[in-house]
PDB file of C-alpha atoms in Angstrom:
ATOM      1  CA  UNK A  28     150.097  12.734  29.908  1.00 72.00           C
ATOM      2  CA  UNK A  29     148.006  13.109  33.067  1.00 78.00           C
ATOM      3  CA  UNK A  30     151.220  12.584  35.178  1.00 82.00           C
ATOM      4  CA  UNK A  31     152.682  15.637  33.107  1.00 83.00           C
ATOM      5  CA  UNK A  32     149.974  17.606  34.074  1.00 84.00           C
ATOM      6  CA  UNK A  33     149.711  16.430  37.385  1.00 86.00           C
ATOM      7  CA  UNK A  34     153.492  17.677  37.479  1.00 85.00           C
ATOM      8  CA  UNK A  35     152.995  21.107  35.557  1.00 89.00           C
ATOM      9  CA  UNK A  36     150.145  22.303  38.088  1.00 88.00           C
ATOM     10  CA  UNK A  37     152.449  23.340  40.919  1.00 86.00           C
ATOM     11  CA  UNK A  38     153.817  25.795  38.164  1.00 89.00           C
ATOM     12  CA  UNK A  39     150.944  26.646  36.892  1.00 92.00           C
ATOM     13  CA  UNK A  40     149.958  28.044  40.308  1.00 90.00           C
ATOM     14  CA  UNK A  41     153.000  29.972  40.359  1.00 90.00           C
ATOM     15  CA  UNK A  42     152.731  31.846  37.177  1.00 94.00           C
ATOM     16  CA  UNK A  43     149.198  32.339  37.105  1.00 92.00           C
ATOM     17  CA  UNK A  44     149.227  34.854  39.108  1.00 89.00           C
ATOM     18  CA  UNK A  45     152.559  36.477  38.777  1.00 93.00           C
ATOM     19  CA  UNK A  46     151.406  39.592  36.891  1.00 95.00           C
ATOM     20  CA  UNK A  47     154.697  40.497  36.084  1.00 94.00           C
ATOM     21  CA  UNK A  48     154.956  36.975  33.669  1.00 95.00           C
ATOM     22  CA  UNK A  49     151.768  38.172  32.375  1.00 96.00           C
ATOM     23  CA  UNK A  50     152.530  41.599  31.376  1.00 97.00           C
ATOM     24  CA  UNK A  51     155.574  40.558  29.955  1.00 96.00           C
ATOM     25  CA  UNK A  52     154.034  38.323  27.576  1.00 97.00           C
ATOM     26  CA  UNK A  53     151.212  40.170  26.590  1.00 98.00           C
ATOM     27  CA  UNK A  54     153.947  42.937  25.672  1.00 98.00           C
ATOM     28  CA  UNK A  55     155.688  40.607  23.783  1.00 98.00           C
ATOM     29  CA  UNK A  56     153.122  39.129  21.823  1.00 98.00           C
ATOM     30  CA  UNK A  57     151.568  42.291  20.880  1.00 98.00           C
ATOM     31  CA  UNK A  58     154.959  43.471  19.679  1.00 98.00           C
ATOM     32  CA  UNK A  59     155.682  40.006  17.633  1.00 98.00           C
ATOM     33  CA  UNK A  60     151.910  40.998  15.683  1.00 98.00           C
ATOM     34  CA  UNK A  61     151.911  44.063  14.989  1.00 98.00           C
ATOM     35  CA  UNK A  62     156.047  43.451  13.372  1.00 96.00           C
ATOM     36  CA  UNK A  63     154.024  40.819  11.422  1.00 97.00           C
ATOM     37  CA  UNK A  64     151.191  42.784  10.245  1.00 96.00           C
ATOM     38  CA  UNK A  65     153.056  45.467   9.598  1.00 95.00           C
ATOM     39  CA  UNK A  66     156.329  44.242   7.657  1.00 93.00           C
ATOM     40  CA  UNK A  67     154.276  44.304   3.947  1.00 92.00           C
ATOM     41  CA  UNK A  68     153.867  48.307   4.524  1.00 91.00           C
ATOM     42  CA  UNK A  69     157.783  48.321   5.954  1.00 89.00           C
ATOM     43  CA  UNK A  70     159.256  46.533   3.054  1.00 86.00           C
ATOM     44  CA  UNK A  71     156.824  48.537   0.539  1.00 85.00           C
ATOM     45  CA  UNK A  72     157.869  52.010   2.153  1.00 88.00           C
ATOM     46  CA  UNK A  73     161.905  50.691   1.702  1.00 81.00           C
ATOM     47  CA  UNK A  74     161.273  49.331  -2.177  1.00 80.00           C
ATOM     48  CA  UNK A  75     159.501  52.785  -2.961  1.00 80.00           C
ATOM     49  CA  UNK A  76     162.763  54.733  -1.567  1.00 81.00           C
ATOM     50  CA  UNK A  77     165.163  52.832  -3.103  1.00 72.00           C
ATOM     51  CA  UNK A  78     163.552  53.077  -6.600  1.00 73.00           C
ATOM     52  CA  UNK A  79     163.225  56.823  -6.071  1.00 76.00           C
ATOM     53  CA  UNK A  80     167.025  57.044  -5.955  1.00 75.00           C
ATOM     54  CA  UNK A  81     168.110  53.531  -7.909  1.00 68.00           C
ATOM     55  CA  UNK A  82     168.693  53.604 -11.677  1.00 68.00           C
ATOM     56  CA  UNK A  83     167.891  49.655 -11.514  1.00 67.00           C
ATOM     57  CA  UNK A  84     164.127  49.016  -9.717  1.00 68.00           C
ATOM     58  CA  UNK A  85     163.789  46.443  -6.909  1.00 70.00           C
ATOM     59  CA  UNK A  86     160.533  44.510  -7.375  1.00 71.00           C
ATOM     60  CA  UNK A  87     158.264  44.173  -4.611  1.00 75.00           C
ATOM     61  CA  UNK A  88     158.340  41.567  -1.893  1.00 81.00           C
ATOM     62  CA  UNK A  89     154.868  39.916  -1.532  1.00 87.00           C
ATOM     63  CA  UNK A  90     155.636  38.852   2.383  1.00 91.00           C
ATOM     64  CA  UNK A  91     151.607  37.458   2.518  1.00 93.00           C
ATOM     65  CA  UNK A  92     151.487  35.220  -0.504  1.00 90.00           C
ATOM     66  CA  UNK A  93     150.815  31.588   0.371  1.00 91.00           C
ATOM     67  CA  UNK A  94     153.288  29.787   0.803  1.00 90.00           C
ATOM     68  CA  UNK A  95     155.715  31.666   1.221  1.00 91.00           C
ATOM     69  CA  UNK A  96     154.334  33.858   4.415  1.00 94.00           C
ATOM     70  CA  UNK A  97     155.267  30.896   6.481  1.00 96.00           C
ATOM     71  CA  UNK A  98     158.842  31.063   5.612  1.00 95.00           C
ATOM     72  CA  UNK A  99     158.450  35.118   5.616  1.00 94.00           C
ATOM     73  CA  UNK A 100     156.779  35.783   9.026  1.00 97.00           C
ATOM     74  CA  UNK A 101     159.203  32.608  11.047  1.00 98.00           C
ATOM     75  CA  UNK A 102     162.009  34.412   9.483  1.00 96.00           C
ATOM     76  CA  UNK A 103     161.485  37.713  10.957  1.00 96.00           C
ATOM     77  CA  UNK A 104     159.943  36.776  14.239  1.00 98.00           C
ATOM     78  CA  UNK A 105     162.616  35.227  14.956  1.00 97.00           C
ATOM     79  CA  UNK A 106     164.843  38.110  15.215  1.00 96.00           C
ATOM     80  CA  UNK A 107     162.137  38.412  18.658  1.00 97.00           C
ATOM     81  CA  UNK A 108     162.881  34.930  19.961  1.00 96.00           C
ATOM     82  CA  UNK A 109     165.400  36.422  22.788  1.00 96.00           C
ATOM     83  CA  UNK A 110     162.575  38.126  24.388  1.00 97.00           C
ATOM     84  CA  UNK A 111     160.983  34.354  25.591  1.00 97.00           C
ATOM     85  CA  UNK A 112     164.675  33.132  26.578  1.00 98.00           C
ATOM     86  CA  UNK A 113     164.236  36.345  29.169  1.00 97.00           C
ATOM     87  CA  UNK A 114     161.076  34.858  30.415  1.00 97.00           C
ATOM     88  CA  UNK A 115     162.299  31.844  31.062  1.00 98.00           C
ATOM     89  CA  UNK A 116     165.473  33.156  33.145  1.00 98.00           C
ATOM     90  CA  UNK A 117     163.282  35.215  34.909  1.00 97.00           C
ATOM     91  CA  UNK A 118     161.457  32.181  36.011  1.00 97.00           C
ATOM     92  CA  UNK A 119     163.827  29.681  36.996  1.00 98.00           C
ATOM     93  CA  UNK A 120     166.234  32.172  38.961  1.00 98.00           C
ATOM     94  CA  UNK A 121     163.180  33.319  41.215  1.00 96.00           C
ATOM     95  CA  UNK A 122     163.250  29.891  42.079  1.00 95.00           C
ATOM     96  CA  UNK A 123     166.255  30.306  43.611  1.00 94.00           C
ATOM     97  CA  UNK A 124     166.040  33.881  44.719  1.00 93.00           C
ATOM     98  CA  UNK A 125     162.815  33.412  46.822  1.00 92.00           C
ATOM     99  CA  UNK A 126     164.098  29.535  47.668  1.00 91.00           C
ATOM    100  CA  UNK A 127     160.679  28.203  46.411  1.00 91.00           C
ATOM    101  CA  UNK A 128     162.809  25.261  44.718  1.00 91.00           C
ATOM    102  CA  UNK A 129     164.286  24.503  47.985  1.00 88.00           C
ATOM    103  CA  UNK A 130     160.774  24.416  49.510  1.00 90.00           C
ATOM    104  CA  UNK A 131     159.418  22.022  46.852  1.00 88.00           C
ATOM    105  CA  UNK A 132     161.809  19.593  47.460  1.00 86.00           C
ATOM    106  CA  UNK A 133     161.304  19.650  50.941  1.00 87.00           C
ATOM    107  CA  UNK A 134     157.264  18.948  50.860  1.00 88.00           C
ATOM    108  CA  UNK A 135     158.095  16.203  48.461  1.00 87.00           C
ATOM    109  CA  UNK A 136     159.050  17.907  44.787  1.00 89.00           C
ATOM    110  CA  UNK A 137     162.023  15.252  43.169  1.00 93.00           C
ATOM    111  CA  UNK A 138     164.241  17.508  41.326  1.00 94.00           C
ATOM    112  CA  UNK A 139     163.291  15.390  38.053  1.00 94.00           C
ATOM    113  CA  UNK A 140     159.850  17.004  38.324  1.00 95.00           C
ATOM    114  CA  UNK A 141     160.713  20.118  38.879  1.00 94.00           C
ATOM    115  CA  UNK A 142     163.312  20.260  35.912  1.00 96.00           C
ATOM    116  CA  UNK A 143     159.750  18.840  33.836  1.00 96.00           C
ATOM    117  CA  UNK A 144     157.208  21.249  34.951  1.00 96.00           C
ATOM    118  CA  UNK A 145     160.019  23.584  33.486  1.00 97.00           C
ATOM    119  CA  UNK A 146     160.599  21.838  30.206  1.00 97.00           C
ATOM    120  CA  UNK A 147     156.428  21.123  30.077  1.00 97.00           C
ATOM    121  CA  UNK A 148     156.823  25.310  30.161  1.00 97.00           C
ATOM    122  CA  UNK A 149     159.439  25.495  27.708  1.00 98.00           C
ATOM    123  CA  UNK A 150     157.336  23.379  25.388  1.00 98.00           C
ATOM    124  CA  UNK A 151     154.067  24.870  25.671  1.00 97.00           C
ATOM    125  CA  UNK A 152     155.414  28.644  25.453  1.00 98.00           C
ATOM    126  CA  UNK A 153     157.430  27.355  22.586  1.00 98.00           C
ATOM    127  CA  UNK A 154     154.083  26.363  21.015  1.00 98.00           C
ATOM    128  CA  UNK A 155     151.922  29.041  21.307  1.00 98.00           C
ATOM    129  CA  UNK A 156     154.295  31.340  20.106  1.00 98.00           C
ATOM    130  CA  UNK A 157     154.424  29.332  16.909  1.00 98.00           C
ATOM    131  CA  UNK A 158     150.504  29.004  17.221  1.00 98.00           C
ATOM    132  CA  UNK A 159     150.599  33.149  17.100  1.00 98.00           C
ATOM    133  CA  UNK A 160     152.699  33.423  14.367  1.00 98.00           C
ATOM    134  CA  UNK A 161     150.626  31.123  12.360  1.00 98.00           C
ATOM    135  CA  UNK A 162     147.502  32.236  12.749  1.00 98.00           C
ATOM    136  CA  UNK A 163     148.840  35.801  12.125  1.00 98.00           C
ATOM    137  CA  UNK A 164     150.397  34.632   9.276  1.00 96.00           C
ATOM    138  CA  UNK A 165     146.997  32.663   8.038  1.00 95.00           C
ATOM    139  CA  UNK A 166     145.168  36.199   9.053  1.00 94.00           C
ATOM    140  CA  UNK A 167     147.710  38.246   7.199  1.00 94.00           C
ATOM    141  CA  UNK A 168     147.475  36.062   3.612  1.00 92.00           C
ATOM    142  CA  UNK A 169     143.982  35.671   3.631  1.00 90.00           C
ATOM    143  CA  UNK A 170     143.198  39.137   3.971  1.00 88.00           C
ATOM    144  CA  UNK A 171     145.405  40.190   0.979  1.00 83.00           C
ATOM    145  CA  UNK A 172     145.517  36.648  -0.797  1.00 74.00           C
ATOM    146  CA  UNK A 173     141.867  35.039  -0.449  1.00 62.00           C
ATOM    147  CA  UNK A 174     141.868  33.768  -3.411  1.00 68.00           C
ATOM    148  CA  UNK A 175     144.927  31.175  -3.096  1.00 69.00           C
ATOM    149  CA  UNK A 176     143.495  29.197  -0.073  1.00 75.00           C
ATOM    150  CA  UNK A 177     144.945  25.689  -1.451  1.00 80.00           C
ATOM    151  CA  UNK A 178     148.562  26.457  -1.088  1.00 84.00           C
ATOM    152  CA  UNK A 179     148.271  27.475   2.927  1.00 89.00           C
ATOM    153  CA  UNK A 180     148.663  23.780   3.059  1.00 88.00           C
ATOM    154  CA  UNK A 181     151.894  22.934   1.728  1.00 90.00           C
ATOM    155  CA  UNK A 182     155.343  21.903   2.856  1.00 91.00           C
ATOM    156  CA  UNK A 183     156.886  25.321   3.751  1.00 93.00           C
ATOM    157  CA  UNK A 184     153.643  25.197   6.860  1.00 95.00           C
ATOM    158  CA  UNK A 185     156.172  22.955   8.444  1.00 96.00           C
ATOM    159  CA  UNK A 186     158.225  26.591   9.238  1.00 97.00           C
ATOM    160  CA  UNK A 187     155.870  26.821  11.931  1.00 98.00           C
ATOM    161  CA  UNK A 188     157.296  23.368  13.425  1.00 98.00           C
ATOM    162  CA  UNK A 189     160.539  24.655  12.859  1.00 98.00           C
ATOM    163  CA  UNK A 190     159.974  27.908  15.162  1.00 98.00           C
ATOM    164  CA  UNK A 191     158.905  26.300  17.566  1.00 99.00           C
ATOM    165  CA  UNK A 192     162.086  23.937  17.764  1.00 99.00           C
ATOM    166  CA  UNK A 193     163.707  27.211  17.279  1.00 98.00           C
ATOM    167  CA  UNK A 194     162.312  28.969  20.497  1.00 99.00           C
ATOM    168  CA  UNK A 195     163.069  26.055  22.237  1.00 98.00           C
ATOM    169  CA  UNK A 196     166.375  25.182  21.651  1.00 98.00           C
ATOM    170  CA  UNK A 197     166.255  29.484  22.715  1.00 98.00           C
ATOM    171  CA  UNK A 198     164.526  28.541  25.870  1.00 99.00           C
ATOM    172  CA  UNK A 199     166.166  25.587  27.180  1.00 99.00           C
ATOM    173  CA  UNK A 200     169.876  27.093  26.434  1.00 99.00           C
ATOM    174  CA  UNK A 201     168.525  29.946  28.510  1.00 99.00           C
ATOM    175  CA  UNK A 202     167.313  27.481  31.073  1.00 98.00           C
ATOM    176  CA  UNK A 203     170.585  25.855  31.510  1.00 99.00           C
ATOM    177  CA  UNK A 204     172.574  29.175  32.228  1.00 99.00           C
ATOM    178  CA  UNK A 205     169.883  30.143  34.845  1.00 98.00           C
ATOM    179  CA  UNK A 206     169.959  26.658  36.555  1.00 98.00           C
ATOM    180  CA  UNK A 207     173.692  27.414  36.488  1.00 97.00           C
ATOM    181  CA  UNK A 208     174.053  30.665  37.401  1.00 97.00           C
ATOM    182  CA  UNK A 209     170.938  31.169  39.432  1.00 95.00           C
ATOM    183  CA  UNK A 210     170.910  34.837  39.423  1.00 96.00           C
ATOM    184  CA  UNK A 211     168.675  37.308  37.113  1.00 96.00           C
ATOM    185  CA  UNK A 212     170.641  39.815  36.305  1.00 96.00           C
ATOM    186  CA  UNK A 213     174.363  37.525  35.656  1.00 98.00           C
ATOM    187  CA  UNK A 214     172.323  35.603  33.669  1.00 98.00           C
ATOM    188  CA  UNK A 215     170.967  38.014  31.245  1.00 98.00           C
ATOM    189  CA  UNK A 216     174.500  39.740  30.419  1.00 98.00           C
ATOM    190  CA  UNK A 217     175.861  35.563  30.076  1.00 98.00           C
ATOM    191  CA  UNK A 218     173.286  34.985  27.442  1.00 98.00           C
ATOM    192  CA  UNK A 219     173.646  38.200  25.788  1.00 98.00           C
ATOM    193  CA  UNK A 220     177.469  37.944  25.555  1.00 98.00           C
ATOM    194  CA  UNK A 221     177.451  34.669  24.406  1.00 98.00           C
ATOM    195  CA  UNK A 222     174.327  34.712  21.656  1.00 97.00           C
ATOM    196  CA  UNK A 223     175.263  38.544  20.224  1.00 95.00           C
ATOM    197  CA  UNK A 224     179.039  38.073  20.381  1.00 96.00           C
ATOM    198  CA  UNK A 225     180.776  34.917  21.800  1.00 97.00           C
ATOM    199  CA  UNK A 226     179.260  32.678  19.251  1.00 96.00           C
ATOM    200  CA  UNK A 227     178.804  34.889  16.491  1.00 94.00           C
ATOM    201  CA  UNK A 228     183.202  34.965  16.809  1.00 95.00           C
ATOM    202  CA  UNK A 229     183.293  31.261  17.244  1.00 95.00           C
ATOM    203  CA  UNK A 230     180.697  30.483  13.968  1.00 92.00           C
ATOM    204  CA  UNK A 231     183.147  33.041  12.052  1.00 91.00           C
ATOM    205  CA  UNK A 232     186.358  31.297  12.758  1.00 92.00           C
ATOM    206  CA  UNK A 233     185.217  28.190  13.029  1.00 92.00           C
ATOM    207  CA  UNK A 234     184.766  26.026   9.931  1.00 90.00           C
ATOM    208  CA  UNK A 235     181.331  26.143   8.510  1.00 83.00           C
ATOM    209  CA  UNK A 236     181.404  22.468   8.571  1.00 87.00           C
ATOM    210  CA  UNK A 237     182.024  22.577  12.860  1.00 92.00           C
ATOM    211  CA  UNK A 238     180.213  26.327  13.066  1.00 92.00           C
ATOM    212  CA  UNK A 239     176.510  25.229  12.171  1.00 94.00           C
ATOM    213  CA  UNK A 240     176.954  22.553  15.323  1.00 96.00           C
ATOM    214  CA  UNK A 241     177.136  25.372  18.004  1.00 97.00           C
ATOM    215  CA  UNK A 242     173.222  25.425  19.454  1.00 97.00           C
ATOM    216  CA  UNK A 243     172.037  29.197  18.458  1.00 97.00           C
ATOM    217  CA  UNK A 244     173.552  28.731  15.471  1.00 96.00           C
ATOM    218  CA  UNK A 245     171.472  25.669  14.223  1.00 96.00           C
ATOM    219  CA  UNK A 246     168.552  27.059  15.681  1.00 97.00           C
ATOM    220  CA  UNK A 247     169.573  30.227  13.369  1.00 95.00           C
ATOM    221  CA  UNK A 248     169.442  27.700  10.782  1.00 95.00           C
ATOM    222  CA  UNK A 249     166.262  26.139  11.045  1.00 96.00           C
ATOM    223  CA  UNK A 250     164.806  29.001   9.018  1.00 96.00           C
ATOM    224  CA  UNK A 251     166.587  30.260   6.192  1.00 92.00           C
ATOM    225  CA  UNK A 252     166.471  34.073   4.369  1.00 88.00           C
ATOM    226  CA  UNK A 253     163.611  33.661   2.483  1.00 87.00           C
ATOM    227  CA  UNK A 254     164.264  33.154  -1.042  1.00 78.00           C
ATOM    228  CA  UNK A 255     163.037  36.682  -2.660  1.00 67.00           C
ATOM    229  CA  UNK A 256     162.641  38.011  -5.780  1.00 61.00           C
ATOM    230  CA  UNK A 257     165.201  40.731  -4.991  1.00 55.00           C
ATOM    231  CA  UNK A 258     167.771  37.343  -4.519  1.00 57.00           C
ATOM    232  CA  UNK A 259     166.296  36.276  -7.423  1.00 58.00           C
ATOM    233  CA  UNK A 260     167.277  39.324  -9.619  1.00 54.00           C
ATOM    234  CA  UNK A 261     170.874  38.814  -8.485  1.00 51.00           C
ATOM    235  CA  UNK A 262     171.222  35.351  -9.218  1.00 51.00           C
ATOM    236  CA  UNK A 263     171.722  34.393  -5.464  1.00 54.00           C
ATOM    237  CA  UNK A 264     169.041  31.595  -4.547  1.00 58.00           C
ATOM    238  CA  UNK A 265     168.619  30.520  -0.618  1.00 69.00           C
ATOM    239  CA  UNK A 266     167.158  27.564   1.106  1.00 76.00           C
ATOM    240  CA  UNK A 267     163.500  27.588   1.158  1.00 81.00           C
ATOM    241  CA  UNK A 268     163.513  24.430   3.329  1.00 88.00           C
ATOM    242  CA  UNK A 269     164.470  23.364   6.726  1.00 93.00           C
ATOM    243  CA  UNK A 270     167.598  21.321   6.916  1.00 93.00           C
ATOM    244  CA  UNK A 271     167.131  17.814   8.706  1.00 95.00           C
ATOM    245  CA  UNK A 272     170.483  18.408   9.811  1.00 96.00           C
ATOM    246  CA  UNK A 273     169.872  21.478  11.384  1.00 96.00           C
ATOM    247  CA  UNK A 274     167.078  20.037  12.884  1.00 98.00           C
ATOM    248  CA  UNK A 275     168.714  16.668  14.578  1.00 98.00           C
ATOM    249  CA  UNK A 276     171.284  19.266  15.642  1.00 98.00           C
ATOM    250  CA  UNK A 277     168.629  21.337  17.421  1.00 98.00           C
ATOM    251  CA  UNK A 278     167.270  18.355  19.051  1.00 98.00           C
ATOM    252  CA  UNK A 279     170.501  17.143  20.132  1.00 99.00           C
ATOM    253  CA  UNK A 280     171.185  20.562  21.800  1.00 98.00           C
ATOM    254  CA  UNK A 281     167.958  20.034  24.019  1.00 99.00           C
ATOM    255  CA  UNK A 282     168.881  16.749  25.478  1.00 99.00           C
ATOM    256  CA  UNK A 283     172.502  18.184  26.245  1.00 99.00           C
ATOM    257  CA  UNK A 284     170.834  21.359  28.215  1.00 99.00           C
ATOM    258  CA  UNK A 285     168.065  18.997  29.603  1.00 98.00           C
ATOM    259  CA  UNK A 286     170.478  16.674  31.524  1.00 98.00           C
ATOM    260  CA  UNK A 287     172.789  19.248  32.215  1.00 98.00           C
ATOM    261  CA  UNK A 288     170.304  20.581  34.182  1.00 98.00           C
ATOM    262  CA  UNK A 289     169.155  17.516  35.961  1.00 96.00           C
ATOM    263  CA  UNK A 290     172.826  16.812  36.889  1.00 97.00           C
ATOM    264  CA  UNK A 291     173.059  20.376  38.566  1.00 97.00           C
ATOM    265  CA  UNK A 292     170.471  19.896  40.100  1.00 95.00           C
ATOM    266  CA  UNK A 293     171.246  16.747  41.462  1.00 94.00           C
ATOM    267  CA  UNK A 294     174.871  17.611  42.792  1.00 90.00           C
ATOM    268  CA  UNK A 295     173.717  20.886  43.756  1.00 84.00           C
ATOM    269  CA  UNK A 296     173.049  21.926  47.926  1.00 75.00           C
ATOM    270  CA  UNK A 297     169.926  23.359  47.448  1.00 66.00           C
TER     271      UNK A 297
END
């Protein structure tokens, strides 16, 4: 762990004072709350429309009840999760834009340690994202639900765990295009071609069987529609659970990108 640390503290240098890094993120996290505090209000606004004009009434959506807010607020934030996946290109292509990998290496930097102070980056964005989202969540339920404390702690909390996996799988496929590609801007429109539309095609003609293994697409998975009472109403019942599958998939995705990486790095001239 100390090694870690000792590794991450070049980087840290580097990004604490990069004010663009910071603006970004506070932008992005204020964005990511206030679309979580204010999606009970959305969804009520929608219901009351619709049964204005609907011979058959849509019951409400309680998004804040425990448990179910974890599954709720992971759900919807991740429609966000591009927005860290643009941090981290950001970050690793200035590397090679202002040649401050090349200058790391020479003072001594292995190219292992740099690809870990960027997966030690990965992780702990990955994490505190996750960490917002639950405490928002935890803010969010108590405030309309006090009296149902006992069920925050149940087995749909582990949506948290599964966000996180899900930002990083995010992250560390947008890692491995800006290690490859090295440049902002082609890097952006790559990710944004492939996530939107490339494998959106391939997951529709592929089997579903072959489909869920593509990498966005099992981190997609990792947290289902939440099962509503709307669903309900219809008969049609969803996964409130996150699929080990899914998960092992998600993992296996992050050791693919991770030495993909290293082996660019190593067979790359610097």
């Amino acid at each position: 762990m100390k090694k870690i640390l000792l590794i991450f503290y070049p980087e840290w240098i580097k990004i604490v004072n990069y004010r663009t890094f910071w603006i970004l993120c506070g932008l992005y996290a204020a964005t990511l709350v206030l679309l979580l505090f204010s999606l009970q209000g959305i969804l009520d606004n929608i219901t009351v429309n619709v049964n204005n004009k609907s011979p058959l009434p849509i019951p409400s959506f309680p998004v804040y009840a425990f448990p179910g807010v974890w599954q709720n607020l992971t759900y919807i934030a991740g429609f966000l999760k591009m927005f860290p996946a643009f941090l981290v290109i950001i970050l690793i292509t200035n590397e090679f834009t202002f040649r401050t990998l090349k200058q790391q290496v020479i003072t001594g930097t292995s190219r292992l340690e740099f690809m870990t102070a960027k997966i030690t980056l990965i992780l702990a964005l990955s994490v505190a994202v996750a960490f917002l989202v639950a405490i928002t969540g935890l803010l969010a339920g108590l405030m309309q639900n006090s009296q149902e404390f006992k069920l925050i702690f149940s087995p749909k909390l582990l949506f948290i765990a599964a966000h996180a996996l899900e930002l990083m799988t995010y992250m560390m496929f947008a890692a491995f295009l800006a290690v490859l590609l090295k440049r902002a801007g082609i890097t952006v429109i790559v990710f944004l071609l492939y996530s939107i539309i490339l494998e959106r095609i391939l997951s529709f003609k592929l089997p579903d069987n072959i489909g869920r293994f593509l990498p966005l697409e099992a981190a997609g998975n990792l947290v289902p529609l939440p099962n509503s009472s709307l669903m309900k109403l219809f008969g049609v019942s969803f996964s409130e659970f996150t699929s080990w599958q899914d998960t092992a998939i998600c993992f296996g995705w992050i050791v693919v990108f991770i030495l993909a990486i290293y082996r660019i790095l190593l067979k790359r001239d610097l």
